[in-house]
CSV table of N, CA and C in Angstrom, one decimal:
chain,number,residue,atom,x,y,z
A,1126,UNK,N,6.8,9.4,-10.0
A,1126,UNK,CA,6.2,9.6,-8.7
A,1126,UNK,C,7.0,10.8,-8.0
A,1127,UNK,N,6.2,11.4,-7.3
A,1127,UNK,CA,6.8,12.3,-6.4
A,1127,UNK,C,7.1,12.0,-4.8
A,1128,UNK,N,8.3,12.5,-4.6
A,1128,UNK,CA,8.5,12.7,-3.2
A,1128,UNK,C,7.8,13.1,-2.1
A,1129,UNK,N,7.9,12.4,-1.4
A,1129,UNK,CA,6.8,13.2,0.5
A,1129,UNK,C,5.4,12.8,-0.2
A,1130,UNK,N,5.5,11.7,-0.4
A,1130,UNK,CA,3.7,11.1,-1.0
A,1130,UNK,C,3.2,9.8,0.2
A,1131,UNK,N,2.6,9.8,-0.2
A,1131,UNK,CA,1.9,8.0,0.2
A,1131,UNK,C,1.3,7.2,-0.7
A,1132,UNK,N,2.2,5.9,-0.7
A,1132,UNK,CA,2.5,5.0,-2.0
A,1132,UNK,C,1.5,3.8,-1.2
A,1133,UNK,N,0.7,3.6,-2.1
A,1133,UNK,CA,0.4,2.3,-1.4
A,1133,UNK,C,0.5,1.0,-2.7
A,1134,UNK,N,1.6,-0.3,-2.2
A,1134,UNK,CA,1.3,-1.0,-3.2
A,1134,UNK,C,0.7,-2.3,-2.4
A,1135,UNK,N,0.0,-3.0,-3.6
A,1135,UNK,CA,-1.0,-4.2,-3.6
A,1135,UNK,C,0.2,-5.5,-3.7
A,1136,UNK,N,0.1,-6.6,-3.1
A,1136,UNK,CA,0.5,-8.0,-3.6
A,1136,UNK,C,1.9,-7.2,-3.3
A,1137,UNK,N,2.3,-6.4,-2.4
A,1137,UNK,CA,3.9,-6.0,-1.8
A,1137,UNK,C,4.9,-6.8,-2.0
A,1138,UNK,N,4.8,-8.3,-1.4
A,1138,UNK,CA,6.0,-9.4,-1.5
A,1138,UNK,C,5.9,-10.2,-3.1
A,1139,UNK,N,5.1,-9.8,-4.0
A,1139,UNK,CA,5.5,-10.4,-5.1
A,1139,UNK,C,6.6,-9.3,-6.0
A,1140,UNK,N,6.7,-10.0,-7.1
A,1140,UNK,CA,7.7,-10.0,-8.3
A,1140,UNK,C,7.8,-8.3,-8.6
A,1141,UNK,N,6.5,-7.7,-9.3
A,1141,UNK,CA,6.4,-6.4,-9.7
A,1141,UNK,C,6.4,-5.2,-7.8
A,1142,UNK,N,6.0,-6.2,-7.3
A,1142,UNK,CA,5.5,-5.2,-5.7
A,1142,UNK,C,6.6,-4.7,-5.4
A,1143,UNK,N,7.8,-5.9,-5.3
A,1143,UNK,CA,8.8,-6.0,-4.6
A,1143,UNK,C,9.7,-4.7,-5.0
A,1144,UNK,N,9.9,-4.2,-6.6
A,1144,UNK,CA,10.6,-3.4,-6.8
A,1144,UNK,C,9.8,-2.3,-6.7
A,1145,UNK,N,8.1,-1.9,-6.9
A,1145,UNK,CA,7.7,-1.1,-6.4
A,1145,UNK,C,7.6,-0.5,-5.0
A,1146,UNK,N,7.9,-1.5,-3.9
A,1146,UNK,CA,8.0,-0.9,-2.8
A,1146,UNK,C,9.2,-0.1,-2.8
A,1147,UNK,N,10.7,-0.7,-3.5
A,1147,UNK,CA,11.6,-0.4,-3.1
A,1147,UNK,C,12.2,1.3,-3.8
A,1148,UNK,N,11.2,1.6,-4.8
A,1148,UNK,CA,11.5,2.5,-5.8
A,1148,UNK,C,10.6,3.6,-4.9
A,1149,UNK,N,9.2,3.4,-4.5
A,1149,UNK,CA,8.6,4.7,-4.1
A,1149,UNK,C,9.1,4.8,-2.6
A,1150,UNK,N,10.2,3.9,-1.9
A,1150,UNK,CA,11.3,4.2,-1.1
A,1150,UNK,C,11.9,4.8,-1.4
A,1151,UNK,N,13.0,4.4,-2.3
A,1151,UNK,CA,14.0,5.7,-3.1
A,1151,UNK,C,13.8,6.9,-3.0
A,1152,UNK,N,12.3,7.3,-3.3
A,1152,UNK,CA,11.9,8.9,-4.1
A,1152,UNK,C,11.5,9.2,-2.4
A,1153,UNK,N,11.5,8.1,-1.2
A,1153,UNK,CA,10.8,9.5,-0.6
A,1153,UNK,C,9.8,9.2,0.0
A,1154,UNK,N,9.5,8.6,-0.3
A,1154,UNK,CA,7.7,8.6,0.0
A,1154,UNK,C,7.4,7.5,1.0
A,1155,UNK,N,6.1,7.8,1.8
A,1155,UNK,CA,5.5,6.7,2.7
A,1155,UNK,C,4.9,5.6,2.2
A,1156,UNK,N,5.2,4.5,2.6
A,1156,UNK,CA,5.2,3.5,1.7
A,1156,UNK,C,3.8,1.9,2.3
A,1157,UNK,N,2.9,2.0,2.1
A,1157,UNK,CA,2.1,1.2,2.5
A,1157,UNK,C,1.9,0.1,1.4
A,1158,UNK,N,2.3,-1.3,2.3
A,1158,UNK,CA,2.0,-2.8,1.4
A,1158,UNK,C,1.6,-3.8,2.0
A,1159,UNK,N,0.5,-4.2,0.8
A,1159,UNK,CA,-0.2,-5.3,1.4
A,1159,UNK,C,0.2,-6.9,0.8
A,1160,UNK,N,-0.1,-7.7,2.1
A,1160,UNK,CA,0.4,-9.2,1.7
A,1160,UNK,C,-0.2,-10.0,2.2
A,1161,UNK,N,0.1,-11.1,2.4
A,1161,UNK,CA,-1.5,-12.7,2.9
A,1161,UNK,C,-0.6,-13.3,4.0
A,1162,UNK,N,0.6,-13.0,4.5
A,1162,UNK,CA,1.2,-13.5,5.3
A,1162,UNK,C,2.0,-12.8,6.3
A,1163,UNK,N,2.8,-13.4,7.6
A,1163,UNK,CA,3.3,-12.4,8.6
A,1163,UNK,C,4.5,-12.8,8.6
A,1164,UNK,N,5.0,-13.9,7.3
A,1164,UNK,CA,6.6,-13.8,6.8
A,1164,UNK,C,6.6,-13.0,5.9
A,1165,UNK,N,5.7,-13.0,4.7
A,1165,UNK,CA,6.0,-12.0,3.8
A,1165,UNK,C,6.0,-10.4,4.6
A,1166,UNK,N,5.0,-9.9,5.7
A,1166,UNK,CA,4.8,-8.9,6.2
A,1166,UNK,C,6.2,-8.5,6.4
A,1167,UNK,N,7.0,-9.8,7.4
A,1167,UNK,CA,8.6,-9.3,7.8
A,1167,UNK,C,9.2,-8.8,7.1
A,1168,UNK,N,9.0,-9.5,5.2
A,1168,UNK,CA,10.3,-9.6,4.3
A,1168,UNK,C,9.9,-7.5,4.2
A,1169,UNK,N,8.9,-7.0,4.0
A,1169,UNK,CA,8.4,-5.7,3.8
A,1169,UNK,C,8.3,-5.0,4.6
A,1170,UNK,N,9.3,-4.9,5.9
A,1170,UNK,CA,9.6,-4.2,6.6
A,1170,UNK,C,10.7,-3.8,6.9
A,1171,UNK,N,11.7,-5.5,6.2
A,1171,UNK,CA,13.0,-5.1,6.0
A,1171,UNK,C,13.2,-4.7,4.8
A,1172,UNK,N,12.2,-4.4,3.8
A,1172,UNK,CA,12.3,-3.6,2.6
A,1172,UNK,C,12.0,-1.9,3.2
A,1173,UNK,N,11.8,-1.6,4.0
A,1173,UNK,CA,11.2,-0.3,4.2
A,1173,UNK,C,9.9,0.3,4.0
A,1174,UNK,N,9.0,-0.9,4.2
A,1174,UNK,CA,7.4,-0.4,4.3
A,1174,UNK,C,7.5,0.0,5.6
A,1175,UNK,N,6.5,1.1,5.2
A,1175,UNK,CA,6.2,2.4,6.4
A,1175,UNK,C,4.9,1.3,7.3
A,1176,UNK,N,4.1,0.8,6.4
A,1176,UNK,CA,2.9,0.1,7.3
A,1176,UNK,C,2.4,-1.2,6.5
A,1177,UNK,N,3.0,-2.1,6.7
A,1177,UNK,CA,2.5,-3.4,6.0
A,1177,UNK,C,0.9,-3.8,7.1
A,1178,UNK,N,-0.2,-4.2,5.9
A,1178,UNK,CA,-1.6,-4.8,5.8
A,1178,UNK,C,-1.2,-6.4,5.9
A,1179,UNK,N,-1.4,-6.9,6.3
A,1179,UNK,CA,-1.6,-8.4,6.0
A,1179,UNK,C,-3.7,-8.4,5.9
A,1180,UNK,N,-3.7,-8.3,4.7
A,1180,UNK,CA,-5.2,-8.5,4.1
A,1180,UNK,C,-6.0,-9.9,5.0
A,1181,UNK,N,-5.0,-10.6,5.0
A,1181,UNK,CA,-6.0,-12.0,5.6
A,1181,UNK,C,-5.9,-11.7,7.5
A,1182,UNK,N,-5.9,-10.9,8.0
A,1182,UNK,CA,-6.0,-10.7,9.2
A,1182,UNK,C,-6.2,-9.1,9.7
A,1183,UNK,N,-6.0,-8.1,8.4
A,1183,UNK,CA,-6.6,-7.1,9.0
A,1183,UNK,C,-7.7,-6.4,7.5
A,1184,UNK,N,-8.4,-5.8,7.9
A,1184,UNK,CA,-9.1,-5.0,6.7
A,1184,UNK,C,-9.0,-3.9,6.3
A,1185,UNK,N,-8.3,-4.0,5.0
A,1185,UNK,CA,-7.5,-3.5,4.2
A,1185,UNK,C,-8.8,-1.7,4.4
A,1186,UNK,N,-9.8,-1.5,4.2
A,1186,UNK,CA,-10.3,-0.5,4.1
A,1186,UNK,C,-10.5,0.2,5.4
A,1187,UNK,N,-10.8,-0.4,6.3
A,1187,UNK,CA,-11.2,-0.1,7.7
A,1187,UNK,C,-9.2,0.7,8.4
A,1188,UNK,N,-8.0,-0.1,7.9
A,1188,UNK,CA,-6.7,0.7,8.2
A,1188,UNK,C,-6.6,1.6,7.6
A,1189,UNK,N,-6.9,1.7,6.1
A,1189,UNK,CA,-6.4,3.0,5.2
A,1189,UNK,C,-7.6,4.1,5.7
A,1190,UNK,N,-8.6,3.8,5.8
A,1190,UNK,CA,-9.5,5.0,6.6
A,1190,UNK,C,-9.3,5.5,8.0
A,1191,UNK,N,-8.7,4.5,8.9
A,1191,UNK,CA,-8.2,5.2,10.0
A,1191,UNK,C,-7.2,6.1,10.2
A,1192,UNK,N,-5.8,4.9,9.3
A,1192,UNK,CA,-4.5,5.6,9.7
A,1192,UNK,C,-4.1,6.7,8.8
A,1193,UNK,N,-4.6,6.3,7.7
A,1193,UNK,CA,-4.2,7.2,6.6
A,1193,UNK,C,-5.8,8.7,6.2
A,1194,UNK,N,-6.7,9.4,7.0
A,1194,UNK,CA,-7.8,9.8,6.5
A,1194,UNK,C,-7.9,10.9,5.4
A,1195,UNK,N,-6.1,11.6,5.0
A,1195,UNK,CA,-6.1,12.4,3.9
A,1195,UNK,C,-6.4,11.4,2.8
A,1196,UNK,N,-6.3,9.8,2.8
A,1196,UNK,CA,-6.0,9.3,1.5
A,1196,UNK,C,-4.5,8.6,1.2
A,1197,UNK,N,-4.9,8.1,0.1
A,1197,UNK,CA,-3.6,7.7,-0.3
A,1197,UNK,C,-3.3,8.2,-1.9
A,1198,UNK,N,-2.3,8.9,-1.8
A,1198,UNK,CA,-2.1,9.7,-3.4
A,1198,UNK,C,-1.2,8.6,-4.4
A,1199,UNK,N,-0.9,7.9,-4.0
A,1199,UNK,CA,-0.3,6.5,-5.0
A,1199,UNK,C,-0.4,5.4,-5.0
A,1200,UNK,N,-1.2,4.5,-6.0
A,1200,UNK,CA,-1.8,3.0,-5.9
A,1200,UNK,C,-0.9,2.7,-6.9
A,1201,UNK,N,0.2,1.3,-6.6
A,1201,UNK,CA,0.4,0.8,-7.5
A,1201,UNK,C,-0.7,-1.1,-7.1
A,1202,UNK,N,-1.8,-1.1,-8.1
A,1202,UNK,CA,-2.6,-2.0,-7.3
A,1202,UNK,C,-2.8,-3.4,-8.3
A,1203,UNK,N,-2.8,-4.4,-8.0
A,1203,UNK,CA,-2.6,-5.2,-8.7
A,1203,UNK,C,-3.0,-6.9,-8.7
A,1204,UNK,N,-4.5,-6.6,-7.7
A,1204,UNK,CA,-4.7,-7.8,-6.8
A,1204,UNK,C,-6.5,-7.9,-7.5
A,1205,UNK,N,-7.0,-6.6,-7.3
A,1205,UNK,CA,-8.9,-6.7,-7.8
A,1205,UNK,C,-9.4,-7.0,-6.7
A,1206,UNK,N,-10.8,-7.1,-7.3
A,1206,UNK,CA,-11.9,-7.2,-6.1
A,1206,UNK,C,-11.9,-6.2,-4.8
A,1207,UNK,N,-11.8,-7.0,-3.8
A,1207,UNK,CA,-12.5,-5.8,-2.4
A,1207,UNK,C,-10.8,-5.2,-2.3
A,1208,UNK,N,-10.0,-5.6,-2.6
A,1208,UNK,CA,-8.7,-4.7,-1.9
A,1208,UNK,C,-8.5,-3.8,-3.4
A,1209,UNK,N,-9.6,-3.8,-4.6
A,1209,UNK,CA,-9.4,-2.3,-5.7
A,1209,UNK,C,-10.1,-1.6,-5.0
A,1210,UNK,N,-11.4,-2.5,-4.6
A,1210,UNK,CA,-12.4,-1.5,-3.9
A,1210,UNK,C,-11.9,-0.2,-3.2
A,1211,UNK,N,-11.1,-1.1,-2.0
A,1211,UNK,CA,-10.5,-0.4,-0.9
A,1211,UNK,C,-9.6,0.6,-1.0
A,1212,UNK,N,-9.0,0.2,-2.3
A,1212,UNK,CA,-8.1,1.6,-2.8
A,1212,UNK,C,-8.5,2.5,-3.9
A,1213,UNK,N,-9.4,2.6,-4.2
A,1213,UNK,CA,-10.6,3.2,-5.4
A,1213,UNK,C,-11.0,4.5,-3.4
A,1214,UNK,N,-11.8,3.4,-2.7
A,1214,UNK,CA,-12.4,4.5,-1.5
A,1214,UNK,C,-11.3,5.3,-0.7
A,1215,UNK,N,-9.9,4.8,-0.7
A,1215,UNK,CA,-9.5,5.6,0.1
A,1215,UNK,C,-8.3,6.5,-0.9
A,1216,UNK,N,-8.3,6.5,-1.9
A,1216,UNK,CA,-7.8,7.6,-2.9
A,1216,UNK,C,-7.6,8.7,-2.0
A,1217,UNK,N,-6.7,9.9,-2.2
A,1217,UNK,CA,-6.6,11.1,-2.0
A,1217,UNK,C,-7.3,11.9,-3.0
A,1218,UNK,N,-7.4,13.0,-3.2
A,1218,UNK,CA,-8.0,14.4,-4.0
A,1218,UNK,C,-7.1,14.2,-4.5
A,1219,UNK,N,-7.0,14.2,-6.2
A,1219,UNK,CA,-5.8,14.2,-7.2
A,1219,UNK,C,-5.1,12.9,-7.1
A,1220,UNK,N,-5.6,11.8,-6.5
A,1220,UNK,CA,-4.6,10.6,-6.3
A,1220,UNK,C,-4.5,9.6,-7.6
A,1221,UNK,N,-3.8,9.7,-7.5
A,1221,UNK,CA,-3.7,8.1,-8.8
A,1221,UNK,C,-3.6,7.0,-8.7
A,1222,UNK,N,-4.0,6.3,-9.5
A,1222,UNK,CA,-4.0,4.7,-9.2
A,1222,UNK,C,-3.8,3.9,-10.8
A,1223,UNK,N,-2.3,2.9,-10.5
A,1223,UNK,CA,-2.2,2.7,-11.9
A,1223,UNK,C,-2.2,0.8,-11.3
């Protein structure tokens, strides 16, 4: 990944999220994670998420199209259904999604 990006990871406070939030930290980058709770939300802000989603209270497509409207140039995504949707629609031009 590159530096000065916008990372967004899926399922934030789990196992794989957790070191993904903390690595596309490392390099740099703005760091967007989504989670089902407003304890996990906390734990991912004292990780250094730039904007934690809590999915079950806000919608996931309707924030990344407001706050973010260039896109998001890095999905690490790992949940399906309407929250791939939502990061399939709000992709950047050239964005990736693994």
């Amino acid at each position: 990944m590159k530096s000065g990006e916008t990372v967004m990871v899926t399922a934030a406070a789990g196992g794989t999220g957790l070191f993904a939030v903390q690595l596309a930290k490392l390099a740099g980058n703005t760091v967007v994670g989504t989670c089902g709770s407003n304890e996990k939300a906390g734990m991912l802000r004292k990780l250094g998420c730039d904007r934690v989603i809590n999915y079950k209270t806000e919608d996931v497509h309707k924030v990344l199209r407001k706050e973010f409207p260039k896109g998001i140039d890095l999905v690490y995504e790992s949940v399906g259904g309407s929250i791939f949707d939502a990061c399939v629609s709000n992709l950047a031009v050239h964005g990736r999604l693994v």
